XYZ file of C-alpha atoms in Angstrom:
630
model
C -41.169 128.466 30.896
C -41.569 125.070 30.073
C -39.126 122.631 30.100
C -40.785 122.741 25.922
C -39.431 125.874 25.715
C -35.707 125.511 26.973
C -34.923 123.379 24.860
C -35.769 125.024 22.360
C -34.381 128.253 23.444
C -31.034 128.983 23.761
C -27.529 129.236 21.970
C -27.141 125.463 21.783
C -29.785 124.624 20.131
C -28.781 127.317 17.224
C -25.231 125.884 16.851
C -27.354 122.021 16.796
C -29.668 123.076 13.987
C -27.180 124.728 12.408
C -25.056 121.611 12.237
C -27.473 119.349 11.669
C -28.642 121.814 8.305
C -25.470 121.890 7.171
C -24.723 118.119 7.397
C -27.974 117.297 5.147
C -26.394 119.806 2.321
C -25.253 117.604 -0.461
C -21.327 117.084 -1.223
C -19.344 117.148 -3.510
C -18.543 113.839 -4.913
C -15.667 111.496 -4.614
C -14.258 109.372 -6.803
C -13.727 106.356 -5.218
C -10.231 104.695 -5.681
C -9.970 102.747 -9.226
C -9.812 98.705 -8.726
C -5.967 97.819 -10.494
C -6.553 96.659 -13.395
C -6.169 92.547 -13.648
C -3.722 91.484 -15.931
C -5.982 89.377 -18.854
C -5.578 85.594 -20.210
C -4.238 87.128 -23.678
C -1.650 88.487 -21.493
C -0.372 85.220 -19.786
C -0.567 83.647 -22.921
C 2.065 86.687 -24.487
C 4.128 85.904 -21.518
C 4.451 81.657 -21.509
C 5.251 82.689 -25.561
C 8.106 85.085 -24.479
C 9.442 82.298 -22.540
C 8.469 84.373 -18.492
C 7.121 81.117 -17.561
C 6.825 82.035 -14.184
C 5.181 85.795 -14.401
C 2.453 84.076 -16.518
C 1.860 81.422 -14.247
C 0.610 83.495 -11.602
C -1.623 85.092 -13.973
C -3.273 82.261 -14.400
C -3.375 81.693 -11.042
C -5.569 84.313 -10.208
C -7.586 83.913 -13.139
C -8.025 79.980 -11.946
C -9.575 81.954 -8.733
C -12.611 83.686 -10.071
C -13.766 80.868 -11.740
C -15.633 77.652 -11.008
C -14.332 73.516 -11.721
C -13.450 72.067 -14.093
C -12.055 75.328 -15.391
C -10.631 76.536 -12.305
C -8.576 72.512 -11.765
C -7.498 73.432 -16.087
C -6.031 77.024 -15.088
C -4.504 75.293 -12.327
C -2.784 73.104 -13.909
C -1.479 75.208 -16.967
C -0.004 77.155 -14.476
C 2.087 74.560 -12.728
C 2.402 73.156 -16.387
C 4.411 76.815 -16.891
C 5.819 77.177 -12.887
C 8.062 73.539 -13.767
C 8.887 74.777 -16.924
C 10.191 77.473 -15.378
C 12.219 75.666 -12.613
C 10.045 76.644 -10.096
C 9.173 72.737 -9.541
C 8.566 73.692 -5.314
C 5.410 76.408 -6.127
C 4.836 73.600 -9.204
C 3.471 70.947 -6.149
C 2.059 73.330 -4.253
C -0.091 74.820 -5.943
C -0.654 70.166 -7.320
C -1.045 69.683 -3.986
C -3.925 71.534 -3.285
C -6.542 70.506 -6.108
C -8.493 67.737 -5.140
C -7.811 65.108 -8.094
C -11.439 63.871 -6.445
C -13.205 66.550 -8.736
C -11.135 66.059 -11.784
C -12.572 64.256 -14.809
C -10.150 61.701 -16.341
C -7.663 64.559 -18.750
C -7.259 66.482 -16.238
C -6.979 63.951 -12.973
C -3.971 62.076 -16.134
C -2.039 65.820 -16.728
C -2.276 66.203 -12.871
C -0.099 62.506 -12.332
C 2.273 63.611 -15.274
C 3.353 67.091 -13.587
C 3.502 65.156 -10.237
C 5.942 62.454 -12.002
C 7.930 64.852 -13.944
C 8.592 67.087 -11.086
C 9.735 63.466 -8.993
C 12.199 62.818 -11.859
C 13.556 66.149 -11.646
C 14.640 65.368 -8.197
C 15.730 62.545 -9.019
C 13.361 60.189 -6.958
C 11.762 58.232 -9.403
C 9.721 55.048 -6.774
C 7.803 58.699 -5.940
C 7.536 59.613 -9.691
C 6.134 56.007 -10.452
C 3.684 56.134 -7.223
C 2.037 59.549 -8.667
C 2.427 57.413 -12.422
C -0.105 55.464 -12.390
C -1.087 53.004 -15.714
C -2.580 54.928 -18.652
C -6.047 54.369 -19.205
C -6.594 52.392 -22.714
C -9.025 55.199 -22.899
C -8.003 58.530 -22.342
C -6.172 60.716 -25.195
C -3.657 59.065 -26.947
C -0.527 62.154 -25.688
C -1.216 61.997 -22.663
C -0.458 57.456 -23.195
C 2.089 58.693 -24.604
C 3.268 60.558 -21.786
C 2.412 58.618 -19.250
C 4.669 55.736 -20.803
C 7.514 57.719 -21.338
C 8.051 59.071 -17.867
C 7.448 55.368 -16.361
C 9.958 54.962 -18.630
C 11.854 57.171 -17.649
C 11.461 56.036 -13.568
C 11.939 52.732 -13.722
C 15.404 53.313 -15.735
C 16.245 55.834 -13.105
C 15.352 53.262 -10.529
C 17.515 50.117 -11.722
C 14.570 48.223 -13.411
C 16.474 48.142 -16.562
C 13.309 45.577 -17.199
C 10.284 47.492 -16.704
C 11.240 50.478 -17.873
C 11.830 48.473 -21.970
C 7.841 47.124 -21.145
C 6.994 50.733 -20.793
C 8.558 51.548 -24.259
C 7.798 48.778 -26.200
C 3.899 49.597 -25.419
C 4.675 53.166 -25.786
C 6.204 52.151 -29.171
C 2.872 51.970 -30.623
C 1.861 55.268 -30.607
C 4.231 57.845 -31.648
C 4.195 57.948 -35.266
C 6.911 60.435 -36.022
C 10.041 58.504 -37.712
C 12.045 60.757 -35.689
C 10.327 59.515 -32.452
C 9.983 55.826 -33.565
C 13.885 55.794 -34.233
C 15.107 57.782 -30.311
C 12.875 55.084 -29.139
C 14.220 51.672 -30.220
C 17.296 53.623 -29.196
C 16.411 53.181 -26.360
C 15.236 50.455 -25.507
C 18.413 48.840 -27.096
C 20.078 50.753 -24.483
C 18.446 49.901 -21.718
C 19.405 45.800 -22.228
C 22.331 46.687 -22.793
C 22.946 47.284 -19.731
C 21.857 43.817 -18.283
C 24.372 41.602 -17.922
C 25.358 38.336 -20.205
C 23.329 36.071 -17.139
C 20.024 38.391 -16.737
C 19.333 38.335 -20.182
C 19.744 34.941 -20.244
C 16.885 34.656 -16.982
C 14.677 37.229 -18.202
C 14.007 36.333 -21.836
C 10.949 33.776 -20.811
C 8.545 34.009 -23.627
C 9.092 32.218 -27.329
C 8.985 34.143 -30.131
C 7.860 36.668 -31.713
C 7.843 38.042 -28.475
C 8.876 41.918 -29.064
C 10.393 41.995 -25.541
C 12.338 38.790 -25.852
C 13.484 39.970 -28.681
C 15.337 42.403 -27.139
C 16.312 40.919 -24.770
C 18.279 37.909 -27.282
C 19.599 39.858 -29.324
C 21.605 42.009 -26.815
C 22.843 38.702 -25.474
C 24.561 37.921 -28.786
C 26.194 40.588 -29.320
C 28.100 40.551 -26.142
C 27.889 36.605 -26.548
C 29.697 37.705 -30.474
C 32.751 39.803 -27.878
C 33.750 35.976 -26.979
C 33.256 34.664 -30.451
C 33.256 37.303 -32.868
C 34.103 34.765 -36.671
C 29.944 33.403 -35.273
C 28.368 36.812 -34.271
C 27.481 37.505 -38.110
C 25.753 33.527 -38.417
C 23.675 33.982 -35.188
C 21.838 37.002 -35.666
C 20.608 35.900 -39.062
C 19.215 32.958 -37.092
C 17.708 35.745 -34.825
C 16.748 37.446 -37.597
C 13.941 34.213 -38.671
C 13.282 33.752 -34.913
C 11.666 37.119 -34.814
C 10.380 38.043 -38.477
C 9.482 41.810 -38.559
C 11.141 42.689 -34.576
C 11.416 46.573 -34.225
C 15.058 46.405 -34.498
C 15.153 46.626 -38.092
C 17.879 46.000 -40.646
C 19.474 49.409 -40.195
C 19.732 48.776 -36.659
C 21.131 45.111 -36.673
C 24.343 46.977 -39.581
C 24.842 49.906 -37.355
C 25.490 47.237 -34.071
C 28.016 44.892 -36.372
C 29.349 47.215 -38.291
C 30.710 49.035 -34.433
C 31.235 46.225 -33.091
C 33.865 45.364 -35.987
C 35.746 48.523 -36.007
C 35.644 48.784 -31.488
C 36.523 45.401 -31.046
C 40.250 44.488 -31.161
C 41.800 43.254 -28.433
C 45.602 43.910 -28.767
C 48.712 42.459 -29.118
C 50.904 43.498 -27.066
C 50.452 44.470 -23.520
C 53.025 46.597 -21.419
C 51.818 46.260 -16.696
C 53.560 48.932 -14.858
C 53.210 48.523 -10.984
C 55.304 49.577 -8.691
C 56.699 46.383 -7.334
C 59.418 47.251 -4.734
C 58.179 50.218 -1.721
C 54.923 50.584 0.501
C 53.002 50.002 -2.737
C 54.470 46.764 -3.117
C 51.791 43.671 -1.173
C 48.558 46.132 -3.457
C 50.929 45.957 -7.037
C 51.045 42.826 -6.025
C 47.534 41.831 -5.960
C 46.717 43.591 -8.948
C 49.393 41.771 -11.205
C 48.641 38.415 -9.861
C 45.055 39.229 -10.824
C 46.672 40.804 -14.206
C 48.055 37.215 -15.302
C 45.050 35.407 -13.432
C 42.513 36.813 -16.236
C 45.548 35.929 -18.562
C 46.260 32.831 -18.181
C 42.176 32.238 -18.301
C 41.193 33.845 -20.918
C 41.474 31.748 -23.948
C 43.600 34.432 -25.555
C 46.743 33.895 -23.853
C 48.646 32.443 -27.522
C 47.186 35.680 -28.841
C 48.684 38.920 -26.307
C 51.781 39.018 -24.582
C 52.081 40.900 -21.421
C 55.451 41.522 -20.514
C 55.614 43.885 -17.351
C 57.533 47.147 -16.036
C 58.480 48.093 -12.418
C 58.459 51.448 -12.101
C 59.025 51.128 -8.312
C 62.675 50.907 -10.016
C 65.754 53.204 -7.942
C 65.196 56.191 -10.398
C 63.171 55.504 -12.692
C 60.345 57.610 -14.234
C 57.400 56.821 -15.562
C 57.819 58.606 -18.961
C 60.773 56.263 -19.420
C 58.755 54.283 -18.791
C 55.812 54.278 -20.735
C 58.202 55.585 -24.005
C 60.266 51.626 -23.014
C 57.821 49.838 -23.270
C 56.115 50.514 -26.751
C 59.393 50.657 -27.556
C 58.591 47.479 -27.222
C 56.167 46.777 -28.944
C 53.415 47.912 -26.477
C 50.027 48.234 -28.052
C 48.296 48.727 -25.049
C 50.376 49.885 -21.327
C 47.634 49.397 -18.657
C 48.751 50.726 -15.231
C 50.286 52.436 -13.082
C 49.184 52.453 -9.709
C 50.441 55.651 -7.752
C 48.526 59.010 -7.896
C 50.631 60.619 -8.661
C 51.836 59.352 -11.881
C 48.666 58.281 -13.106
C 48.982 62.857 -13.081
C 52.364 62.340 -14.372
C 50.362 60.835 -17.040
C 47.709 62.808 -17.907
C 49.173 65.337 -17.701
C 50.538 64.604 -21.417
C 49.376 66.259 -25.127
C 48.944 62.904 -26.912
C 49.603 58.886 -25.740
C 51.898 57.439 -28.803
C 49.274 54.310 -27.394
C 46.258 54.188 -25.106
C 46.034 53.097 -21.687
C 43.733 52.651 -18.535
C 45.761 53.499 -15.478
C 44.512 51.851 -12.166
C 44.012 54.733 -10.716
C 42.619 58.569 -11.376
C 44.871 61.231 -12.151
C 44.146 64.310 -9.870
C 41.369 67.482 -11.179
C 42.481 69.731 -12.680
C 41.478 72.356 -15.806
C 42.913 70.300 -18.090
C 41.960 67.431 -20.211
C 43.693 64.445 -19.706
C 44.819 63.581 -23.498
C 42.508 61.077 -26.189
C 43.121 58.513 -24.737
C 43.701 57.945 -21.621
C 41.330 56.010 -19.593
C 41.092 55.393 -16.506
C 40.096 52.728 -13.901
C 40.330 51.992 -9.543
C 39.010 51.302 -6.473
C 37.619 55.838 -5.840
C 35.789 55.734 -2.159
C 34.558 58.909 -3.728
C 32.781 56.967 -6.301
C 30.918 54.202 -3.455
C 30.608 58.071 -0.748
C 28.368 59.150 -4.554
C 26.921 55.123 -4.801
C 25.217 56.485 -0.885
C 23.702 59.205 -1.709
C 22.183 57.745 -4.826
C 20.987 55.162 -3.377
C 20.115 56.929 -0.414
C 18.315 59.680 -3.059
C 15.974 55.965 -4.460
C 15.223 55.039 -1.560
C 13.369 58.585 -0.691
C 15.877 59.119 1.951
C 16.102 63.554 2.158
C 17.941 63.564 5.414
C 20.807 63.086 6.396
C 23.504 62.513 8.733
C 27.716 62.008 8.007
C 30.050 60.205 10.274
C 33.277 60.099 9.477
C 36.739 59.973 10.544
C 38.773 62.486 11.729
C 41.604 62.948 8.876
C 41.503 63.318 5.120
C 39.794 60.615 3.495
C 37.213 60.845 6.267
C 36.855 64.841 4.504
C 37.224 63.127 0.903
C 33.961 60.936 1.202
C 31.743 63.206 3.900
C 32.309 66.082 0.094
C 31.943 63.669 -1.621
C 28.768 62.500 -0.465
C 27.684 66.237 0.580
C 27.726 67.229 -3.174
C 26.113 64.167 -4.351
C 23.549 63.873 -2.229
C 22.445 68.159 -2.868
C 22.288 67.620 -6.045
C 19.563 65.414 -5.923
C 18.075 67.253 -2.819
C 19.136 66.027 -0.590
C 20.161 67.867 2.899
C 23.047 67.487 4.893
C 22.004 68.274 8.476
C 24.764 67.581 10.411
C 28.134 65.706 10.420
C 30.420 64.594 12.734
C 34.278 63.143 13.505
C 35.244 60.811 15.477
C 39.378 59.679 16.791
C 39.944 57.116 14.693
C 42.584 55.873 18.132
C 39.155 55.586 20.276
C 37.121 53.352 20.532
C 34.062 54.973 22.686
C 32.180 57.740 20.034
C 29.579 58.956 22.882
C 30.459 62.440 21.789
C 30.217 63.046 18.154
C 27.765 59.583 17.966
C 25.370 62.315 20.156
C 26.073 65.456 18.795
C 25.226 63.862 15.650
C 21.111 63.147 17.104
C 21.683 65.748 19.240
C 20.936 64.080 22.458
C 23.933 66.545 23.839
C 20.750 69.540 23.537
C 17.970 66.739 25.621
C 20.221 65.993 27.867
C 21.413 69.637 28.404
C 17.703 71.020 28.401
C 17.135 68.351 30.927
C 19.442 69.805 33.717
C 17.755 74.105 32.540
C 14.931 71.884 33.893
C 15.916 69.879 36.444
C 17.924 73.538 37.961
C 14.571 75.502 37.366
C 12.312 73.213 39.102
C 14.658 71.769 42.225
C 13.526 68.198 41.344
C 14.836 64.836 40.173
C 12.441 65.069 37.473
C 12.056 62.054 35.641
C 13.840 61.738 32.366
C 14.466 59.229 29.005
C 17.191 61.247 26.419
C 14.878 61.761 23.042
C 17.292 61.695 19.767
C 16.050 65.084 16.909
C 13.745 63.506 14.343
C 14.104 64.715 11.211
C 16.230 62.985 10.031
C 16.149 59.569 7.614
C 19.422 57.946 7.412
C 23.123 58.124 8.607
C 25.722 57.857 5.611
C 28.755 56.092 8.065
C 32.257 56.089 6.904
C 33.907 52.937 8.704
C 36.571 50.237 7.888
C 35.735 47.041 10.037
C 36.863 47.214 13.635
C 35.501 51.395 14.036
C 32.721 50.358 11.739
C 32.038 47.505 14.899
C 31.985 49.445 16.712
C 29.852 51.802 16.046
C 27.170 50.491 14.881
C 25.834 48.994 18.881
C 26.725 52.920 19.853
C 24.079 54.564 17.742
C 22.117 51.695 18.486
C 22.264 52.072 22.173
C 21.641 56.113 21.473
C 18.436 55.639 19.510
C 18.991 55.142 16.057
C 18.674 52.091 15.952
C 16.030 52.254 13.512
C 17.073 54.185 11.472
C 18.942 53.102 8.097
C 23.418 53.314 8.733
C 24.726 52.839 4.879
C 28.603 52.497 4.585
C 30.793 52.456 1.323
C 32.558 48.382 0.910
C 35.275 49.322 3.688
C 32.977 48.573 6.901
C 33.319 45.024 5.084
C 37.311 43.129 5.416
C 35.919 41.170 3.077
C 35.980 37.926 4.672
C 32.503 36.016 6.218
C 32.908 36.486 10.297
C 29.976 36.312 12.062
C 30.858 36.330 15.735
C 33.027 39.228 14.859
C 30.563 40.739 12.233
C 27.085 40.325 14.387
C 28.025 43.740 15.941
C 27.339 45.119 12.162
C 23.557 43.632 11.925
C 21.302 46.459 9.599
C 24.628 47.188 8.607
C 23.148 48.184 4.421
C 26.988 48.189 1.919
C 27.747 48.992 -1.236
C 30.498 46.704 -2.352
C 32.291 44.124 -5.451
C 30.810 41.156 -6.239
C 33.248 40.139 -6.096
C 33.010 40.374 -2.893
C 29.277 39.353 -2.144
C 28.243 36.885 -4.606
C 29.044 32.756 -3.941
C 33.346 32.626 -4.494
C 33.765 31.401 -8.588
C 36.106 28.152 -9.172
C 38.573 32.028 -10.555
C 38.407 33.046 -6.471
C 39.482 29.561 -5.057
C 42.334 28.974 -6.847
C 44.023 32.443 -5.909
C 42.856 31.993 -2.369
C 44.687 28.380 -2.292
C 47.341 30.558 -4.603
C 48.022 33.449 -2.050
C 45.505 32.802 1.219
C 47.110 35.739 3.334
C 46.392 37.690 -0.131
C 43.288 36.533 -0.560
C 42.443 38.080 2.716
C 43.766 41.146 2.485
C 44.148 42.513 -1.374
C 41.352 41.075 -2.903
C 39.441 43.352 -4.208
C 42.847 43.779 -6.275
C 43.233 41.609 -7.254
C 39.469 42.320 -8.934
C 40.636 45.190 -9.972
C 44.026 42.875 -11.246
C 41.377 40.997 -13.711
C 38.803 43.201 -14.616
C 41.857 45.688 -16.446
C 42.824 42.911 -18.290
C 39.524 41.832 -19.975
C 38.416 45.173 -20.190
C 41.341 45.576 -22.765
C 39.239 43.771 -25.302
C 35.663 46.292 -24.962
C 38.197 49.254 -23.930
C 37.468 51.429 -27.498
C 33.076 49.980 -27.506
C 33.074 51.266 -24.181
C 34.286 54.235 -24.476
C 32.000 54.739 -27.530
C 28.820 53.294 -26.480
C 28.480 54.999 -23.295
C 25.500 53.308 -22.765
C 27.201 49.579 -22.348
C 28.282 47.990 -18.816
C 30.603 46.031 -17.923
C 29.951 42.558 -15.939
C 33.227 42.845 -14.207
C 34.104 41.085 -10.663
C 34.801 44.895 -9.724
C 31.366 46.385 -10.794
C 29.031 47.275 -13.715
C 31.490 48.620 -15.453
C 31.093 52.154 -17.711
C 32.978 54.394 -19.255
C 31.808 58.954 -18.327
C 32.042 61.469 -20.805
C 35.586 61.918 -19.117
C 37.106 58.525 -20.301
C 37.447 57.625 -16.255
C 35.773 54.007 -15.251
C 32.521 53.954 -12.787
C 31.551 50.975 -10.609
C 28.752 50.310 -9.726
C 27.897 48.221 -6.855
C 25.844 45.262 -5.415
C 24.206 45.935 -2.479
C 24.478 44.153 0.962
C 22.418 44.251 4.910
C 24.893 42.961 7.589
C 22.179 40.066 9.089
C 23.646 37.546 12.080
C 27.543 38.436 11.065
C 27.304 38.060 7.420
C 26.494 40.526 4.848
C 22.902 39.245 2.837
C 23.242 40.436 -0.627
C 20.059 42.020 -1.741
C 18.375 41.691 -5.150
C 17.854 44.658 -7.686
C 14.818 44.490 -9.440
C 16.510 42.669 -12.550
C 17.228 39.529 -10.137
C 13.427 39.798 -8.406
C 12.005 39.939 -12.015
C 13.402 36.702 -13.062
C 12.394 34.996 -10.094
C 8.308 36.258 -10.082
C 8.226 35.625 -14.312
């Protein structure tokens, strides 16, 4: 039998052939799995109209992936807009980062910039917002230019550059057509300009009439000046009208300002000052009293206002009895008390018969204080919050916190943490130091993760059995250190931070780190430290402070800030109602730029300084820089 025959015979061949034939028989067709139908753009629009912005954004992104440029980028931009509306800023930012701006037409490029600016403003990062928001090209559509000027104005205002904010709003004005929007924009210009001090208003008014910005600056200066000489205000406003014909500050606004000034500015005729002139607060109370009386006798109004002082430290005295007695004696305004517990007692009143300016802040409760219960003090927590705000404005997002053990340090740490996280920052770690010590290596090493670096080195040396060359390396994920310290500890901590490889990190602190008297020898170890403090401590010495130092040299060296508190408490009295009603207004005080919040608490916007050669050198703000360059 041939090989060929052998291959075509036998049972195995029959089986193979049968299988082959079976494979050739067509099988019933099995339908493929249907693809899920992609949601339509019409469905996305329905979701958008019903407020389901995130769901609509996802559909637009799905469709964008199937399109060519520029339709693809248009869909991506709309999706990012919807994500911003949904509060999903991080996701919106990721979409925008994925769009190559080089392929965008000018209109789409501006839309991308506007969205990036909105995200930065929502995160309270005004410098980043301005980096993302170029001045709009005049050839762009009106609605895009309008939005660009509006966002740029908000960014400048958020960053504290009120002058540039006003300039942007002046550019915005001619683009507005709705009467309500026109009025709101003018009001925003006025509210921004009104926050400037009289000195800044004078320095910045450089262009002659009828320049619009100079007109706003001069009007704001006249209104502030009119509070000191109310009888001449109408005359000054009439002269201003002549110099600035057709100015956007129209007659309705002028009449409103004049009427509000007459209504709200009412200097008290009889003031009661409630202070503990005995006991543990004696020295502090005397400093406040002496500052208050110094302001009274130098104000020019001493013949119109009478001051009576009541000692709240008298044995068995009740704060309510003292308050009632002051009213019986004719007081039309009460200032004090100073201690937190007594302020809290008065805060629980249902009502007050005459207005009261407390010289401290009441304990926080669920109950609202009575009407005309005003609170003013030197709050450490307020300063910690301002450090957080400064860090956020500078784009510093990751913080380490170093505070002393105890209740004071915990209060400042918590205040900084709450405000910093509100603004989008992250507190990476905090450490406490023992105020009785001088060597703070342990908390600093823990804070900077140097202890972990050393542990890794020891473990590696044990494994290899060799003495390896090693240089400690601090953590690299941090932008800022917040320090709460009094002068002795600040002088010790700053060099130790530098020694532990943190010399390149910004260290920001409250005013408590500065003793108040320039001392280059003792304070040179604080070089590089940035502090916030009141103008009274940082500005060139004025005649009033020089006189107080001559009269009370020891008290001024220890309690200078409390002297300033007393001065401002007196000077605020004629303007308290005005500031409370017009919360955009600022009062240029010795303790800071003062303003009310919605709970009748006075806050202090402080100045900033960096220690150089052992002395605090004030950091100029944007307004001062502008006045120097104009």
